[in-house]
Amino acid sequence: MANPPSDTTIFTLSTASLKLDTADDIRPHLKTLVESATVSEIRLGGNTLGPGACEYLASILSSKRSLHTADLADIFTSRLLSEIPPALSSLLTALLPLENLRTIDLSDNAFGLNTQAPLADFLAKHVPLKHLVLNNNGLGPKAGVLIADALTALADRKNEARKEGRDVPALETVVCGRNRLESGSMAAWAKAFRAHCNVRVVKMVQNGIRQEGISVLLREGLKECSVLQVLDLQDNTMTIVGAKALAEVVGGWHEITELGVGDCLLGANGAVLLAEALGKGANPALRVLRAQYNDIDAKAVTALLTAAKKGLEALRRVELNGNRFSEDGAGVVGLRKLLEERRKRAGGEKDEDDDEDGERGSDEWGLDDLSDLEDEDEDEDEDEGDPAAKEDDSDEEIERDGKAEKVLADADREESSKVGQRKDADVDELATELGKTII
């Protein structure tokens, strides 16, 4: 086993790939955890723990008052649905009283409607919670509502604790991606974000959220989050409907540094609306815009260039691969030149878009690799001056809605695969960074 020395503040079994069913199975692996009086972080991901093992682990964790980060991702692979609730309940019951526990990652565990109860109960009560990572848990819309409702209840408990004079952190990070939340749970999530209006990082990628749900989430929830810094809604469905909502609310996020709307069927007109909103100068901190695979055309790219010049002085990275324009177009050339000039002025390193492992560079600059562009249709260019073509936005929306059905069907197929077997590099990186945070 690969436990760290006993004087470290991090305890890990994350590379062991152990199958631990009972207390006797797990006991030999927890010696350093038992001995440590100052452990601040545990990493248990990649093992599979049964109810007996979790109950014994919980008896140890309950006394670790210095613990601030719990990485419990991917700890129930191959477990029966009947095993998960008691195992999860043991762990979360032990963690609940730990007043320094700020960060919890439960990604890649199956928490559907039949297994979410212990999680919802914990989330509603753990007042110290600051960073929550739930990625690829198979929630579905009904369980998604229950989780969102629990977060709303958490906000009430935080407020009550503050009235009692306790020093209570705001919930700053919510990652809930690849969970098939769909539009039906968005009213509950909007309410949760209204309650936690100081949230700074929201990532809800690949959730099968349609344009109406996106609109509710934005207009009735995230609009109130004035200190939002990172918003990632990639691989959901916006169309012109969601684009209008985003354009309406984005001006209220004065601190936003990263906006992800890639693969959202934003469309050319939707991209223009977003660009015009960003060009008003209300988002001076925006550094990264991800808008790949959105049917964005040359006109929309020109609008983005104009916005970058007028209102986005900090913009340094724009991702546009998979759209419909020529790489040699004036807008693309101008945008690339502008971002390169900014990089040189700032003394930044030239970004290598993808390293050998396919990861993004840590300090991103410029345009992404435009290797998957589609040619803009010639007849669409001819229609630019035709008033009838401009008025026929409804046809465009219908076409995009048809594409949306395919996107959602693909997402459903992916979600039906076994939970706990897939990893998300962005979320893993975020969880690592949160784990490094000194609370």
mmCIF file of N, CA and C in Angstrom, residues 123-200:
data_model
loop_
_atom_site.group_PDB
_atom_site.id
_atom_site.type_symbol
_atom_site.label_atom_id
_atom_site.label_comp_id
_atom_site.label_asym_id
_atom_site.label_seq_id
_atom_site.Cartn_x
_atom_site.Cartn_y
_atom_site.Cartn_z
ATOM 1 N N LEU A 123 -25.863 17.445 2.640
ATOM 2 C CA LEU A 123 -25.736 18.755 1.995
ATOM 3 C C LEU A 123 -26.642 19.792 2.655
ATOM 4 N N ALA A 124 -27.775 19.378 3.133
ATOM 5 C CA ALA A 124 -28.693 20.321 3.774
ATOM 6 C C ALA A 124 -28.189 20.790 5.135
ATOM 7 N N LYS A 125 -27.265 20.025 5.737
ATOM 8 C CA LYS A 125 -26.878 20.298 7.123
ATOM 9 C C LYS A 125 -25.433 20.729 7.326
ATOM 10 N N HIS A 126 -24.552 20.472 6.356
ATOM 11 C CA HIS A 126 -23.129 20.734 6.603
ATOM 12 C C HIS A 126 -22.807 22.209 6.349
ATOM 13 N N VAL A 127 -22.998 23.006 7.355
ATOM 14 C CA VAL A 127 -22.850 24.461 7.260
ATOM 15 C C VAL A 127 -21.458 24.909 6.802
ATOM 16 N N PRO A 128 -20.363 24.224 7.150
ATOM 17 C CA PRO A 128 -19.037 24.689 6.723
ATOM 18 C C PRO A 128 -18.739 24.492 5.229
ATOM 19 N N LEU A 129 -19.628 23.842 4.494
ATOM 20 C CA LEU A 129 -19.327 23.488 3.100
ATOM 21 C C LEU A 129 -19.019 24.723 2.249
ATOM 22 N N LYS A 130 -17.905 24.639 1.527
ATOM 23 C CA LYS A 130 -17.463 25.735 0.662
ATOM 24 C C LYS A 130 -17.316 25.304 -0.794
ATOM 25 N N HIS A 131 -16.845 24.080 -1.011
ATOM 26 C CA HIS A 131 -16.615 23.575 -2.372
ATOM 27 C C HIS A 131 -17.261 22.195 -2.518
ATOM 28 N N LEU A 132 -18.178 22.061 -3.470
ATOM 29 C CA LEU A 132 -18.885 20.798 -3.717
ATOM 30 C C LEU A 132 -18.628 20.340 -5.139
ATOM 31 N N VAL A 133 -18.152 19.103 -5.286
ATOM 32 C CA VAL A 133 -17.893 18.527 -6.606
ATOM 33 C C VAL A 133 -18.687 17.236 -6.748
ATOM 34 N N LEU A 134 -19.671 17.264 -7.623
ATOM 35 C CA LEU A 134 -20.504 16.091 -7.938
ATOM 36 C C LEU A 134 -20.519 15.936 -9.452
ATOM 37 N N ASN A 135 -19.716 15.056 -9.956
ATOM 38 C CA ASN A 135 -19.631 14.895 -11.399
ATOM 39 C C ASN A 135 -19.835 13.433 -11.769
ATOM 40 N N ASN A 136 -20.743 13.176 -12.733
ATOM 41 C CA ASN A 136 -20.983 11.822 -13.210
ATOM 42 C C ASN A 136 -21.530 10.928 -12.099
ATOM 43 N N ASN A 137 -22.647 11.373 -11.517
ATOM 44 C CA ASN A 137 -23.281 10.607 -10.446
ATOM 45 C C ASN A 137 -24.606 9.977 -10.850
ATOM 46 N N GLY A 138 -25.026 10.157 -12.099
ATOM 47 C CA GLY A 138 -26.262 9.532 -12.555
ATOM 48 C C GLY A 138 -27.501 10.028 -11.830
ATOM 49 N N LEU A 139 -27.520 11.289 -11.453
ATOM 50 C CA LEU A 139 -28.626 11.801 -10.645
ATOM 51 C C LEU A 139 -29.970 11.740 -11.363
ATOM 52 N N GLY A 140 -30.035 12.284 -12.575
ATOM 53 C CA GLY A 140 -31.320 12.428 -13.239
ATOM 54 C C GLY A 140 -32.058 13.635 -12.677
ATOM 55 N N PRO A 141 -33.133 14.069 -13.341
ATOM 56 C CA PRO A 141 -33.811 15.308 -12.926
ATOM 57 C C PRO A 141 -34.463 15.234 -11.553
ATOM 58 N N LYS A 142 -35.050 14.090 -11.177
ATOM 59 C CA LYS A 142 -35.742 14.009 -9.890
ATOM 60 C C LYS A 142 -34.757 14.078 -8.726
ATOM 61 N N ALA A 143 -33.706 13.284 -8.779
ATOM 62 C CA ALA A 143 -32.686 13.375 -7.738
ATOM 63 C C ALA A 143 -31.984 14.724 -7.786
ATOM 64 N N GLY A 144 -31.861 15.276 -9.003
ATOM 65 C CA GLY A 144 -31.260 16.595 -9.141
ATOM 66 C C GLY A 144 -32.033 17.659 -8.385
ATOM 67 N N VAL A 145 -33.358 17.572 -8.428
ATOM 68 C CA VAL A 145 -34.197 18.503 -7.670
ATOM 69 C C VAL A 145 -33.937 18.357 -6.176
ATOM 70 N N LEU A 146 -33.831 17.123 -5.696
ATOM 71 C CA LEU A 146 -33.608 16.886 -4.270
ATOM 72 C C LEU A 146 -32.257 17.427 -3.810
ATOM 73 N N ILE A 147 -31.249 17.283 -4.647
ATOM 74 C CA ILE A 147 -29.930 17.817 -4.309
ATOM 75 C C ILE A 147 -29.970 19.342 -4.292
ATOM 76 N N ALA A 148 -30.619 19.942 -5.291
ATOM 77 C CA ALA A 148 -30.742 21.403 -5.331
ATOM 78 C C ALA A 148 -31.518 21.916 -4.130
ATOM 79 N N ASP A 149 -32.605 21.229 -3.778
ATOM 80 C CA ASP A 149 -33.391 21.626 -2.609
ATOM 81 C C ASP A 149 -32.555 21.542 -1.323
ATOM 82 N N ALA A 150 -31.695 20.538 -1.251
ATOM 83 C CA ALA A 150 -30.819 20.410 -0.087
ATOM 84 C C ALA A 150 -29.863 21.596 0.008
ATOM 85 N N LEU A 151 -29.364 22.046 -1.132
ATOM 86 C CA LEU A 151 -28.468 23.207 -1.127
ATOM 87 C C LEU A 151 -29.216 24.473 -0.718
ATOM 88 N N THR A 152 -30.477 24.580 -1.114
ATOM 89 C CA THR A 152 -31.282 25.720 -0.671
ATOM 90 C C THR A 152 -31.467 25.691 0.842
ATOM 91 N N ALA A 153 -31.741 24.507 1.380
ATOM 92 C CA ALA A 153 -31.858 24.363 2.833
ATOM 93 C C ALA A 153 -30.536 24.693 3.518
ATOM 94 N N LEU A 154 -29.428 24.324 2.879
ATOM 95 C CA LEU A 154 -28.111 24.646 3.428
ATOM 96 C C LEU A 154 -27.926 26.152 3.564
ATOM 97 N N ALA A 155 -28.383 26.904 2.571
ATOM 98 C CA ALA A 155 -28.267 28.365 2.629
ATOM 99 C C ALA A 155 -29.001 28.921 3.843
ATOM 100 N N ASP A 156 -30.169 28.372 4.134
ATOM 101 C CA ASP A 156 -30.924 28.810 5.311
ATOM 102 C C ASP A 156 -30.151 28.516 6.589
ATOM 103 N N ARG A 157 -29.543 27.336 6.664
ATOM 104 C CA ARG A 157 -28.775 26.984 7.858
ATOM 105 C C ARG A 157 -27.536 27.863 8.012
ATOM 106 N N LYS A 158 -26.912 28.185 6.903
ATOM 107 C CA LYS A 158 -25.755 29.087 6.954
ATOM 108 C C LYS A 158 -26.181 30.456 7.496
ATOM 109 N N ASN A 159 -27.299 30.957 7.024
ATOM 110 C CA ASN A 159 -27.782 32.259 7.490
ATOM 111 C C ASN A 159 -28.116 32.231 8.980
ATOM 112 N N GLU A 160 -28.721 31.140 9.413
ATOM 113 C CA GLU A 160 -29.046 31.007 10.837
ATOM 114 C C GLU A 160 -27.775 30.984 11.683
ATOM 115 N N ALA A 161 -26.758 30.285 11.197
ATOM 116 C CA ALA A 161 -25.493 30.208 11.927
ATOM 117 C C ALA A 161 -24.822 31.574 12.007
ATOM 118 N N ARG A 162 -24.905 32.343 10.935
ATOM 119 C CA ARG A 162 -24.310 33.687 10.952
ATOM 120 C C ARG A 162 -25.018 34.580 11.976
ATOM 121 N N LYS A 163 -26.319 34.443 12.077
ATOM 122 C CA LYS A 163 -27.069 35.234 13.060
ATOM 123 C C LYS A 163 -26.654 34.893 14.486
ATOM 124 N N GLU A 164 -26.155 33.671 14.672
ATOM 125 C CA GLU A 164 -25.681 33.242 15.984
ATOM 126 C C GLU A 164 -24.248 33.687 16.248
ATOM 127 N N GLY A 165 -23.659 34.384 15.277
ATOM 128 C CA GLY A 165 -22.308 34.885 15.445
ATOM 129 C C GLY A 165 -21.216 33.953 14.967
ATOM 130 N N ARG A 166 -21.564 32.859 14.312
ATOM 131 C CA ARG A 166 -20.562 31.915 13.826
ATOM 132 C C ARG A 166 -19.946 32.413 12.529
ATOM 133 N N ASP A 167 -18.668 32.086 12.335
ATOM 134 C CA ASP A 167 -17.957 32.441 11.109
ATOM 135 C C ASP A 167 -18.223 31.347 10.078
ATOM 136 N N VAL A 168 -19.101 31.632 9.144
ATOM 137 C CA VAL A 168 -19.560 30.623 8.193
ATOM 138 C C VAL A 168 -19.151 31.015 6.772
ATOM 139 N N PRO A 169 -18.454 30.126 6.041
ATOM 140 C CA PRO A 169 -18.063 30.457 4.671
ATOM 141 C C PRO A 169 -19.240 30.365 3.713
ATOM 142 N N ALA A 170 -19.171 31.133 2.653
ATOM 143 C CA ALA A 170 -20.162 31.010 1.585
ATOM 144 C C ALA A 170 -19.863 29.760 0.764
ATOM 145 N N LEU A 171 -20.897 29.204 0.164
ATOM 146 C CA LEU A 171 -20.690 28.126 -0.808
ATOM 147 C C LEU A 171 -20.137 28.766 -2.074
ATOM 148 N N GLU A 172 -18.892 28.465 -2.411
ATOM 149 C CA GLU A 172 -18.217 29.150 -3.511
ATOM 150 C C GLU A 172 -18.139 28.332 -4.789
ATOM 151 N N THR A 173 -18.139 27.008 -4.673
ATOM 152 C CA THR A 173 -17.944 26.156 -5.847
ATOM 153 C C THR A 173 -19.031 25.100 -5.923
ATOM 154 N N VAL A 174 -19.685 25.015 -7.065
ATOM 155 C CA VAL A 174 -20.655 23.949 -7.316
ATOM 156 C C VAL A 174 -20.325 23.333 -8.675
ATOM 157 N N VAL A 175 -19.865 22.105 -8.658
ATOM 158 C CA VAL A 175 -19.634 21.337 -9.881
ATOM 159 C C VAL A 175 -20.641 20.203 -9.903
ATOM 160 N N CYS A 176 -21.524 20.215 -10.882
ATOM 161 C CA CYS A 176 -22.516 19.140 -11.010
ATOM 162 C C CYS A 176 -22.713 18.852 -12.495
ATOM 163 N N GLY A 177 -21.738 18.192 -13.080
ATOM 164 C CA GLY A 177 -21.760 17.923 -14.503
ATOM 165 C C GLY A 177 -22.016 16.468 -14.823
ATOM 166 N N ARG A 178 -22.433 16.225 -16.047
ATOM 167 C CA ARG A 178 -22.676 14.881 -16.551
ATOM 168 C C ARG A 178 -23.600 14.115 -15.620
ATOM 169 N N ASN A 179 -24.710 14.772 -15.259
ATOM 170 C CA ASN A 179 -25.652 14.183 -14.311
ATOM 171 C C ASN A 179 -27.078 14.136 -14.839
ATOM 172 N N ARG A 180 -27.288 14.460 -16.114
ATOM 173 C CA ARG A 180 -28.617 14.395 -16.728
ATOM 174 C C ARG A 180 -29.662 15.133 -15.889
ATOM 175 N N LEU A 181 -29.310 16.336 -15.473
ATOM 176 C CA LEU A 181 -30.236 17.124 -14.658
ATOM 177 C C LEU A 181 -31.460 17.572 -15.451
ATOM 178 N N GLU A 182 -31.268 17.838 -16.743
ATOM 179 C CA GLU A 182 -32.345 18.206 -17.661
ATOM 180 C C GLU A 182 -33.063 19.482 -17.221
ATOM 181 N N SER A 183 -33.961 19.946 -18.050
ATOM 182 C CA SER A 183 -34.648 21.210 -17.782
ATOM 183 C C SER A 183 -35.571 21.123 -16.572
ATOM 184 N N GLY A 184 -36.094 19.928 -16.307
ATOM 185 C CA GLY A 184 -37.067 19.766 -15.233
ATOM 186 C C GLY A 184 -36.548 20.103 -13.852
ATOM 187 N N SER A 185 -35.238 20.079 -13.656
ATOM 188 C CA SER A 185 -34.686 20.404 -12.338
ATOM 189 C C SER A 185 -34.157 21.829 -12.246
ATOM 190 N N MET A 186 -34.255 22.588 -13.328
ATOM 191 C CA MET A 186 -33.600 23.895 -13.353
ATOM 192 C C MET A 186 -34.257 24.927 -12.445
ATOM 193 N N ALA A 187 -35.563 24.853 -12.227
ATOM 194 C CA ALA A 187 -36.201 25.796 -11.299
ATOM 195 C C ALA A 187 -35.629 25.605 -9.891
ATOM 196 N N ALA A 188 -35.420 24.347 -9.499
ATOM 197 C CA ALA A 188 -34.852 24.067 -8.181
ATOM 198 C C ALA A 188 -33.410 24.547 -8.098
ATOM 199 N N TRP A 189 -32.642 24.337 -9.165
ATOM 200 C CA TRP A 189 -31.257 24.799 -9.166
ATOM 201 C C TRP A 189 -31.185 26.314 -9.180
ATOM 202 N N ALA A 190 -32.087 26.964 -9.918
ATOM 203 C CA ALA A 190 -32.119 28.427 -9.932
ATOM 204 C C ALA A 190 -32.363 28.963 -8.521
ATOM 205 N N LYS A 191 -33.295 28.334 -7.806
ATOM 206 C CA LYS A 191 -33.583 28.735 -6.425
ATOM 207 C C LYS A 191 -32.358 28.542 -5.545
ATOM 208 N N ALA A 192 -31.646 27.446 -5.739
ATOM 209 C CA ALA A 192 -30.446 27.186 -4.941
ATOM 210 C C ALA A 192 -29.382 28.250 -5.175
ATOM 211 N N PHE A 193 -29.196 28.636 -6.432
ATOM 212 C CA PHE A 193 -28.181 29.650 -6.720
ATOM 213 C C PHE A 193 -28.612 31.039 -6.239
ATOM 214 N N ARG A 194 -29.903 31.315 -6.265
ATOM 215 C CA ARG A 194 -30.364 32.574 -5.669
ATOM 216 C C ARG A 194 -30.024 32.608 -4.188
ATOM 217 N N ALA A 195 -30.191 31.470 -3.534
ATOM 218 C CA ALA A 195 -29.906 31.386 -2.108
ATOM 219 C C ALA A 195 -28.416 31.494 -1.819
ATOM 220 N N HIS A 196 -27.599 30.960 -2.725
ATOM 221 C CA HIS A 196 -26.140 31.020 -2.584
ATOM 222 C C HIS A 196 -25.595 32.045 -3.584
ATOM 223 N N CYS A 197 -25.961 33.286 -3.426
ATOM 224 C CA CYS A 197 -25.652 34.299 -4.440
ATOM 225 C C CYS A 197 -24.183 34.697 -4.459
ATOM 226 N N ASN A 198 -23.381 34.182 -3.514
ATOM 227 C CA ASN A 198 -21.948 34.472 -3.513
ATOM 228 C C ASN A 198 -21.117 33.358 -4.142
ATOM 229 N N VAL A 199 -21.784 32.451 -4.847
ATOM 230 C CA VAL A 199 -21.057 31.376 -5.516
ATOM 231 C C VAL A 199 -20.123 31.964 -6.570
ATOM 232 N N ARG A 200 -18.947 31.381 -6.702
ATOM 233 C CA ARG A 200 -17.937 31.905 -7.623
ATOM 234 C C ARG A 200 -17.658 30.973 -8.807
#
